Amino acid sequence: MQMPTSKKVRAAVLAAALLALASPMAATAATAGHPSGHPDERRSYGRAALQQDLAAVRQAGGGDVNVLARVDGTKHGPLMARIGTRTAGSSDPIPWNAHFRAASTTKTFMATVVLQLAAEKRLSLDDSVEHWLPGVVAGNGNDGSRITVRDLLRQTSGLYDYIDDPAIQDRLINHFDEDRHDATPAADLVAVAMRHRPVFVPRPGGATRWAYSNTNYLLAAMIAEKAGGASWRELIEHRVIAKLGLRDTSIPGLNPYLPEPHVNAYLSGPDGKRLDITEHSFQHTADSGVVSTTADLDTFFRALAGGRLLPAAQWREMRQTVQRTDDPEDVAEMPEGTYGLGLRRIPLTCGGFYYTHEGDGAGVHTRPAVSADGRRAVTVSVTTTTAPPDLAALNRATKTLVDHALCDSPG
């Protein structure tokens, strides 16, 4: 089983927080700027502006979250800022190269691999799920013959999100600690989704409908494994991580431990006590399994937008977006933007737009973004210390930071 990594974790973890009494946090340290000390005040968006935006993100996150941000593609090298400490009660600041679970940002990695396989003619985006996985999507109104690979990647399949299953919700909300070493196979999680009726069934010639479901990316990975002749982990490691030299990006699978250095994540449990949730294996599947850093995610998204990972035709496919129609919670939290193949497109106030895919997991929220031309990227990592944040407020604050960084404006 994976830990919920999108809007679904929001319901689960927020519910857990409502059961708990928030515990006060120790004072946190704040540091701004790149460790090399390069002066960047000559730019319109410099360290002071980034630190100010970072403080607003922290406030939106409840005032006690730990926040790290990095901007790449500027004239004077990386621009970084941080607020918080690596463990509760310590005075050690967040490491500049802290590792974190990228959660649903993994979907962009997975979509990239599927599109590479499409470019190599190993599969087609118009192939049905039934063609690759006979009998897997069936029952209770589910029909794999009417769902394409493209539907999986752009969240237009209508399949039930397995994270919503009541039994899974109960485990995540009420039994996280005893189940933190979960090893449920992806196929079993898909089977859970098949016990439920779909939100809708795609109809050829009908209006395109959209609803976010982690189930889609479990199926996309299962298809990629058949077409690519290797596990989804090996495909991403070989085709993306190694290709780009992402030394601080990994897919730990069932290994519950994060690489050093990292920031510990905490939540208030049902008993009101603070629970360290850093170590777990819930996020071991293809919808959430990547671990990375702000620097590596900037590199990944710049390479993607810059044409280093996909041929032009597949990059165009990835950017073909649809309106979000059947997911009110998603639209409420992210009111602007459309969704492509594992990629959101969001407008900039200075004109144009940027690409992103958020990651929301257990105590960690990842917000990467890249300009349309791939020249500049920014990643914000937020780690909780007590209750989970209001994601609508957090998204507004991170969107403002991203907008300022990519528009090169101090706001």
Short mmCIF file of C-alpha atoms in Angstrom, two decimals:
data_model
loop_
_atom_site.label_atom_id
_atom_site.label_comp_id
_atom_site.label_asym_id
_atom_site.label_seq_id
_atom_site.Cartn_x
_atom_site.Cartn_y
_atom_site.Cartn_z
CA MET A 1 0.00 0.00 0.00
CA GLN A 2 1.12 3.54 -0.57
CA MET A 3 0.52 6.45 1.73
CA PRO A 4 -2.07 8.80 0.20
CA THR A 5 -0.23 11.29 -1.95
CA SER A 6 -2.81 13.64 -3.37
CA LYS A 7 -6.15 15.00 -2.28
CA LYS A 8 -6.82 11.61 -0.70
CA VAL A 9 -4.14 12.03 1.96
CA ARG A 10 -5.73 15.37 2.74
CA ALA A 11 -8.92 13.73 3.93
CA ALA A 12 -7.14 10.92 5.76
CA VAL A 13 -4.46 12.88 7.54
CA LEU A 14 -6.64 15.90 8.25
CA ALA A 15 -9.16 13.59 9.84
CA ALA A 16 -6.43 12.17 12.04
CA ALA A 17 -5.38 15.64 13.07
CA LEU A 18 -8.92 16.55 14.10
CA LEU A 19 -8.83 13.67 16.56
CA ALA A 20 -5.68 14.97 18.21
CA LEU A 21 -4.66 17.81 20.45
CA ALA A 22 -1.98 19.89 18.79
CA SER A 23 1.27 19.89 20.73
CA PRO A 24 3.49 22.97 20.88
CA MET A 25 6.71 22.89 18.93
CA ALA A 26 10.11 24.06 19.97
CA ALA A 27 11.40 27.23 18.39
CA THR A 28 12.91 26.74 14.95
CA ALA A 29 15.91 28.28 13.32
CA ALA A 30 15.82 30.33 10.12
CA THR A 31 18.54 30.69 7.53
CA ALA A 32 18.44 32.26 4.07
CA GLY A 33 20.62 32.19 1.02
CA HIS A 34 22.88 29.82 -0.80
CA PRO A 35 25.59 28.25 1.38
CA SER A 36 28.27 29.46 -0.99
CA GLY A 37 27.36 33.04 -0.08
CA HIS A 38 27.06 34.31 -3.67
CA PRO A 39 25.53 37.79 -3.65
CA ASP A 40 22.25 37.84 -5.53
CA GLU A 41 20.71 41.12 -4.39
CA ARG A 42 21.34 42.44 -7.92
CA ARG A 43 18.43 40.34 -9.13
CA SER A 44 14.87 41.49 -8.75
CA TYR A 45 14.02 38.24 -6.98
CA GLY A 46 16.80 37.54 -4.50
CA ARG A 47 17.39 35.95 -1.15
CA ALA A 48 15.40 38.47 0.84
CA ALA A 49 12.34 38.05 -1.39
CA LEU A 50 12.62 34.26 -1.33
CA GLN A 51 12.94 34.22 2.44
CA GLN A 52 9.88 36.47 2.73
CA ASP A 53 7.87 34.15 0.50
CA LEU A 54 9.13 31.16 2.45
CA ALA A 55 7.92 32.74 5.69
CA ALA A 56 4.49 33.15 4.09
CA VAL A 57 4.49 29.47 3.13
CA ARG A 58 5.32 28.55 6.71
CA GLN A 59 2.53 30.74 8.03
CA ALA A 60 0.09 29.16 5.58
CA GLY A 61 1.24 25.76 6.79
CA GLY A 62 0.22 26.54 10.35
CA GLY A 63 3.28 28.45 11.53
CA ASP A 64 5.38 25.50 12.66
CA VAL A 65 6.14 23.51 9.52
CA ASN A 66 9.70 23.18 8.24
CA VAL A 67 10.23 24.66 4.78
CA LEU A 68 13.06 24.44 2.25
CA ALA A 69 13.13 26.06 -1.19
CA ARG A 70 15.57 26.19 -4.09
CA VAL A 71 15.48 28.16 -7.34
CA ASP A 72 17.70 27.07 -10.26
CA GLY A 73 18.39 28.78 -13.56
CA THR A 74 19.27 32.21 -12.23
CA LYS A 75 22.25 34.29 -13.35
CA HIS A 76 24.22 33.85 -10.16
CA GLY A 77 23.67 30.21 -9.37
CA PRO A 78 21.15 28.46 -7.12
CA LEU A 79 19.04 30.56 -4.78
CA MET A 80 18.03 28.84 -1.54
CA ALA A 81 16.18 29.54 1.69
CA ARG A 82 15.13 27.49 4.71
CA ILE A 83 13.11 27.82 7.90
CA GLY A 84 13.03 25.14 10.56
CA THR A 85 15.03 22.31 12.10
CA ARG A 86 15.75 18.74 11.04
CA THR A 87 14.26 17.12 14.16
CA ALA A 88 11.78 18.23 16.81
CA GLY A 89 13.40 20.06 19.69
CA SER A 90 16.80 20.38 18.03
CA SER A 91 18.65 23.51 16.94
CA ASP A 92 20.11 21.90 13.82
CA PRO A 93 18.78 23.72 10.75
CA ILE A 94 17.27 21.90 7.77
CA PRO A 95 20.13 20.55 5.62
CA TRP A 96 20.37 22.25 2.25
CA ASN A 97 20.37 18.85 0.53
CA ALA A 98 17.69 17.22 2.66
CA HIS A 99 16.06 14.12 1.16
CA PHE A 100 12.27 13.78 1.24
CA ARG A 101 9.54 11.58 -0.20
CA ALA A 102 8.37 13.21 -3.41
CA ALA A 103 4.99 11.46 -3.13
CA SER A 104 2.74 12.13 -6.15
CA THR A 105 5.50 14.02 -7.94
CA THR A 106 6.53 10.44 -8.73
CA LYS A 107 3.68 10.44 -11.27
CA THR A 108 5.63 12.78 -13.55
CA PHE A 109 8.59 10.37 -13.48
CA MET A 110 6.27 7.46 -14.30
CA ALA A 111 4.49 9.32 -17.09
CA THR A 112 7.85 10.23 -18.62
CA VAL A 113 8.84 6.56 -18.79
CA VAL A 114 5.52 5.56 -20.37
CA LEU A 115 5.93 8.29 -22.99
CA GLN A 116 9.47 7.10 -23.72
CA LEU A 117 8.09 3.61 -24.33
CA ALA A 118 5.45 5.11 -26.62
CA ALA A 119 8.18 6.92 -28.58
CA GLU A 120 9.94 3.57 -29.01
CA LYS A 121 6.67 1.99 -30.27
CA ARG A 122 6.65 -0.48 -27.40
CA LEU A 123 3.16 0.69 -26.53
CA SER A 124 0.60 3.20 -27.75
CA LEU A 125 -1.21 5.77 -25.66
CA ASP A 126 -4.36 4.59 -27.40
CA ASP A 127 -3.90 0.98 -26.25
CA SER A 128 -6.61 -0.18 -23.90
CA VAL A 129 -5.87 -1.32 -20.37
CA GLU A 130 -7.57 -4.60 -21.27
CA HIS A 131 -5.05 -5.13 -24.08
CA TRP A 132 -2.13 -5.09 -21.65
CA LEU A 133 -3.80 -6.32 -18.47
CA PRO A 134 -6.60 -8.72 -19.42
CA GLY A 135 -9.27 -9.03 -16.77
CA VAL A 136 -7.55 -6.72 -14.28
CA VAL A 137 -9.98 -3.79 -14.64
CA ALA A 138 -13.37 -5.49 -14.49
CA GLY A 139 -16.41 -5.90 -12.27
CA ASN A 140 -18.71 -3.41 -10.55
CA GLY A 141 -19.02 -1.38 -13.75
CA ASN A 142 -15.26 -1.18 -14.37
CA ASP A 143 -14.28 -1.87 -17.98
CA GLY A 144 -10.62 -1.92 -19.00
CA SER A 145 -11.55 -2.11 -22.68
CA ARG A 146 -12.88 1.46 -22.51
CA ILE A 147 -9.86 2.95 -20.73
CA THR A 148 -6.67 3.84 -22.61
CA VAL A 149 -3.11 4.34 -21.43
CA ARG A 150 -3.64 8.04 -22.10
CA ASP A 151 -6.66 8.00 -19.77
CA LEU A 152 -4.49 6.58 -17.01
CA LEU A 153 -1.80 9.22 -17.37
CA ARG A 154 -4.16 12.20 -17.59
CA GLN A 155 -6.59 10.99 -14.89
CA THR A 156 -9.56 10.56 -17.22
CA SER A 157 -10.25 6.85 -16.53
CA GLY A 158 -12.89 7.44 -13.87
CA LEU A 159 -11.48 4.60 -11.77
CA TYR A 160 -12.07 4.63 -8.03
CA ASP A 161 -9.08 5.82 -6.01
CA TYR A 162 -8.05 2.92 -3.78
CA ILE A 163 -6.99 5.40 -1.09
CA ASP A 164 -10.68 6.14 -0.50
CA ASP A 165 -11.41 2.55 0.50
CA PRO A 166 -12.75 2.60 4.11
CA ALA A 167 -10.43 -0.18 5.28
CA ILE A 168 -7.38 1.61 3.92
CA GLN A 169 -8.54 4.88 5.42
CA ASP A 170 -8.91 3.20 8.82
CA ARG A 171 -5.37 1.82 8.66
CA LEU A 172 -3.91 5.19 7.73
CA ILE A 173 -5.90 7.25 10.23
CA ASN A 174 -6.11 4.94 13.23
CA HIS A 175 -3.33 2.37 12.79
CA PHE A 176 -0.46 4.13 11.06
CA ASP A 177 2.17 3.19 13.62
CA GLU A 178 1.49 -0.55 13.65
CA ASP A 179 1.14 -0.66 9.84
CA ARG A 180 4.04 1.64 8.93
CA HIS A 181 5.98 -1.26 7.33
CA ASP A 182 3.18 -2.01 4.89
CA ALA A 183 4.12 -4.14 1.87
CA THR A 184 0.81 -4.50 0.01
CA PRO A 185 1.53 -5.22 -3.69
CA ALA A 186 0.23 -2.80 -6.30
CA ALA A 187 -1.96 -5.50 -7.88
CA ASP A 188 -3.74 -5.98 -4.56
CA LEU A 189 -4.40 -2.25 -4.32
CA VAL A 190 -5.86 -2.26 -7.83
CA ALA A 191 -8.07 -5.14 -6.73
CA VAL A 192 -9.29 -2.98 -3.85
CA ALA A 193 -10.30 -0.28 -6.35
CA MET A 194 -12.19 -2.86 -8.42
CA ARG A 195 -14.47 -3.59 -5.47
CA HIS A 196 -15.96 -0.14 -6.03
CA ARG A 197 -17.91 1.33 -8.90
CA PRO A 198 -16.01 3.90 -10.99
CA VAL A 199 -16.70 7.61 -10.76
CA PHE A 200 -17.49 7.42 -14.47
CA VAL A 201 -16.68 5.27 -17.51
CA PRO A 202 -14.99 7.01 -20.49
CA ARG A 203 -17.30 7.18 -23.50
CA PRO A 204 -15.82 7.53 -27.01
CA GLY A 205 -17.05 10.74 -28.57
CA GLY A 206 -18.39 12.01 -25.28
CA ALA A 207 -17.14 14.86 -23.14
CA THR A 208 -13.80 14.23 -21.43
CA ARG A 209 -14.25 13.88 -17.70
CA TRP A 210 -11.49 14.08 -15.08
CA ALA A 211 -11.07 12.76 -11.56
CA TYR A 212 -7.79 12.20 -9.74
CA SER A 213 -7.08 8.58 -8.83
CA ASN A 214 -3.86 6.99 -7.63
CA THR A 215 -5.12 3.71 -9.08
CA ASN A 216 -4.36 5.05 -12.56
CA TYR A 217 -0.62 5.13 -11.94
CA LEU A 218 -0.47 1.66 -10.45
CA LEU A 219 -1.99 0.40 -13.70
CA ALA A 220 0.28 2.59 -15.83
CA ALA A 221 3.30 1.09 -14.07
CA MET A 222 2.01 -2.45 -14.57
CA ILE A 223 1.67 -1.75 -18.31
CA ALA A 224 5.11 -0.12 -18.47
CA GLU A 225 6.64 -3.19 -16.85
CA LYS A 226 5.16 -5.45 -19.53
CA ALA A 227 6.12 -3.13 -22.39
CA GLY A 228 9.55 -2.24 -21.02
CA GLY A 229 10.61 -5.65 -19.76
CA ALA A 230 11.67 -4.43 -16.31
CA SER A 231 10.13 -3.29 -13.04
CA TRP A 232 8.80 0.25 -12.91
CA ARG A 233 11.58 1.08 -10.42
CA GLU A 234 14.29 -0.14 -12.81
CA LEU A 235 12.70 1.74 -15.71
CA ILE A 236 12.75 5.04 -13.84
CA GLU A 237 16.22 4.41 -12.42
CA HIS A 238 17.70 3.64 -15.84
CA ARG A 239 15.73 6.01 -18.06
CA VAL A 240 15.51 9.07 -15.81
CA ILE A 241 17.63 8.96 -12.66
CA ALA A 242 20.82 7.56 -14.22
CA LYS A 243 20.35 9.46 -17.48
CA LEU A 244 20.26 12.79 -15.65
CA GLY A 245 22.81 11.88 -12.97
CA LEU A 246 20.37 12.48 -10.12
CA ARG A 247 22.68 11.30 -7.37
CA ASP A 248 20.25 12.17 -4.57
CA THR A 249 17.16 10.61 -6.12
CA SER A 250 16.20 7.01 -5.36
CA ILE A 251 13.29 4.60 -5.14
CA PRO A 252 13.65 2.79 -1.80
CA GLY A 253 10.70 0.44 -2.29
CA LEU A 254 9.95 -1.37 0.97
CA ASN A 255 12.98 0.13 2.72
CA PRO A 256 11.35 2.45 5.31
CA TYR A 257 14.43 4.60 5.90
CA LEU A 258 15.25 7.89 4.19
CA PRO A 259 18.81 8.62 3.05
CA GLU A 260 20.85 11.08 5.09
CA PRO A 261 20.47 13.93 5.46
CA HIS A 262 16.72 14.37 5.84
CA VAL A 263 14.14 16.20 7.94
CA ASN A 264 11.94 14.23 10.31
CA ALA A 265 8.18 14.46 9.78
CA TYR A 266 5.65 14.38 12.61
CA LEU A 267 1.89 14.30 13.04
CA SER A 268 -0.35 14.40 16.09
CA GLY A 269 -1.83 10.93 16.52
CA PRO A 270 -5.32 9.99 17.68
CA ASP A 271 -4.08 9.97 21.30
CA GLY A 272 -2.88 13.56 21.03
CA LYS A 273 0.79 12.62 21.20
CA ARG A 274 3.26 13.61 18.52
CA LEU A 275 4.19 10.67 16.30
CA ASP A 276 7.38 10.54 14.26
CA ILE A 277 6.22 9.27 10.85
CA THR A 278 9.53 9.69 9.01
CA GLU A 279 10.17 5.97 8.68
CA HIS A 280 7.52 3.98 6.79
CA SER A 281 7.01 1.98 3.61
CA PHE A 282 3.48 3.03 2.70
CA GLN A 283 4.81 4.95 -0.31
CA HIS A 284 6.42 2.04 -2.15
CA THR A 285 4.34 2.01 -5.33
CA ALA A 286 4.56 3.84 -8.66
CA ASP A 287 2.16 6.60 -7.67
CA SER A 288 4.42 7.82 -4.86
CA GLY A 289 7.71 5.93 -4.44
CA VAL A 290 10.43 8.43 -5.46
CA VAL A 291 12.70 10.05 -2.85
CA SER A 292 14.56 13.17 -3.96
CA THR A 293 15.90 16.65 -3.09
CA THR A 294 15.04 20.17 -4.18
CA ALA A 295 18.15 20.28 -6.39
CA ASP A 296 17.38 17.00 -8.15
CA LEU A 297 13.73 17.85 -8.73
CA ASP A 298 14.75 21.16 -10.28
CA THR A 299 17.15 19.26 -12.53
CA PHE A 300 14.48 16.72 -13.49
CA PHE A 301 11.82 19.28 -14.39
CA ARG A 302 14.26 21.49 -16.29
CA ALA A 303 15.44 18.47 -18.29
CA LEU A 304 11.86 17.47 -19.03
CA ALA A 305 10.80 20.93 -20.20
CA GLY A 306 14.10 21.40 -22.02
CA GLY A 307 13.61 18.34 -24.22
CA ARG A 308 16.28 16.10 -22.68
CA LEU A 309 13.95 13.26 -21.68
CA LEU A 310 11.31 13.07 -24.40
CA PRO A 311 11.20 13.52 -28.18
CA ALA A 312 9.25 16.58 -29.31
CA ALA A 313 6.13 14.58 -30.24
CA GLN A 314 5.86 12.96 -26.81
CA TRP A 315 6.60 16.22 -25.00
CA ARG A 316 3.67 17.74 -26.94
CA GLU A 317 1.49 14.82 -25.88
CA MET A 318 2.45 15.34 -22.26
CA ARG A 319 1.44 19.00 -22.46
CA GLN A 320 -2.00 18.32 -23.98
CA THR A 321 -4.14 19.18 -20.97
CA VAL A 322 -7.78 18.70 -20.06
CA GLN A 323 -10.09 20.58 -17.73
CA ARG A 324 -10.71 19.09 -14.31
CA THR A 325 -14.40 18.25 -14.06
CA ASP A 326 -15.34 15.60 -11.49
CA ASP A 327 -13.11 16.40 -8.54
CA PRO A 328 -14.48 19.37 -6.55
CA GLU A 329 -11.89 18.97 -3.79
CA ASP A 330 -9.00 19.19 -6.24
CA VAL A 331 -10.48 22.25 -7.95
CA ALA A 332 -11.11 23.91 -4.60
CA GLU A 333 -7.51 23.45 -3.52
CA MET A 334 -5.99 24.19 -6.96
CA PRO A 335 -8.58 26.47 -8.61
CA GLU A 336 -6.40 27.32 -11.60
CA GLY A 337 -4.73 25.12 -14.15
CA THR A 338 -5.35 22.08 -16.30
CA TYR A 339 -3.95 18.52 -16.26
CA GLY A 340 -1.86 16.77 -18.91
CA LEU A 341 -0.05 13.43 -18.82
CA GLY A 342 1.31 13.43 -15.28
CA LEU A 343 1.71 17.20 -15.40
CA ARG A 344 -0.29 20.24 -14.34
CA ARG A 345 -0.18 23.49 -16.31
CA ILE A 346 -0.73 26.64 -14.24
CA PRO A 347 -0.78 30.26 -15.49
CA LEU A 348 1.79 32.87 -14.41
CA THR A 349 0.84 36.44 -13.55
CA CYS A 350 3.58 37.68 -15.88
CA GLY A 351 2.12 35.78 -18.82
CA GLY A 352 2.50 32.23 -20.00
CA PHE A 353 2.42 29.31 -17.61
CA TYR A 354 4.50 26.74 -15.78
CA TYR A 355 4.42 22.97 -15.32
CA THR A 356 4.23 21.13 -12.03
CA HIS A 357 3.01 18.09 -10.16
CA GLU A 358 2.51 18.38 -6.44
CA GLY A 359 3.34 15.61 -3.98
CA ASP A 360 1.36 15.22 -0.76
CA GLY A 361 2.34 12.33 1.47
CA ALA A 362 2.64 11.50 5.14
CA GLY A 363 3.87 14.72 6.72
CA VAL A 364 5.65 15.95 3.58
CA HIS A 365 4.38 18.26 0.83
CA THR A 366 6.41 18.82 -2.33
CA ARG A 367 5.83 21.69 -4.77
CA PRO A 368 8.13 21.65 -7.83
CA ALA A 369 7.64 23.95 -10.84
CA VAL A 370 9.40 24.74 -14.11
CA SER A 371 8.99 27.54 -16.63
CA ALA A 372 7.59 26.52 -20.00
CA ASP A 373 10.99 26.91 -21.65
CA GLY A 374 12.77 24.86 -18.99
CA ARG A 375 15.21 27.61 -18.12
CA ARG A 376 14.18 28.15 -14.51
CA ALA A 377 12.80 25.79 -11.89
CA VAL A 378 11.86 26.05 -8.24
CA THR A 379 11.03 23.37 -5.68
CA VAL A 380 9.50 23.89 -2.23
CA SER A 381 9.54 21.11 0.36
CA VAL A 382 7.29 21.37 3.43
CA THR A 383 7.56 18.97 6.38
CA THR A 384 4.96 18.90 9.15
CA THR A 385 5.73 18.99 12.86
CA THR A 386 2.22 18.52 14.31
CA ALA A 387 -1.07 18.75 12.43
CA PRO A 388 -1.18 18.68 8.62
CA PRO A 389 -1.61 22.06 6.93
CA ASP A 390 -4.66 23.50 5.22
CA LEU A 391 -3.68 22.52 1.69
CA ALA A 392 -5.73 25.21 0.00
CA ALA A 393 -3.84 27.86 2.01
CA LEU A 394 -0.51 26.10 1.48
CA ASN A 395 -1.11 25.90 -2.27
CA ARG A 396 -1.90 29.62 -2.44
CA ALA A 397 1.31 30.51 -0.62
CA THR A 398 3.54 28.16 -2.63
CA LYS A 399 1.89 29.33 -5.85
CA THR A 400 2.82 32.91 -4.94
CA LEU A 401 6.42 31.89 -4.27
CA VAL A 402 6.61 29.98 -7.56
CA ASP A 403 5.08 32.87 -9.45
CA HIS A 404 7.59 35.33 -8.01
CA ALA A 405 10.53 33.01 -8.65
CA LEU A 406 9.61 32.17 -12.24
CA CYS A 407 8.52 35.71 -13.12
CA ASP A 408 11.71 36.98 -11.41
CA SER A 409 9.66 39.43 -9.42
CA PRO A 410 9.91 40.26 -5.71
CA GLY A 411 6.12 40.62 -5.61
#
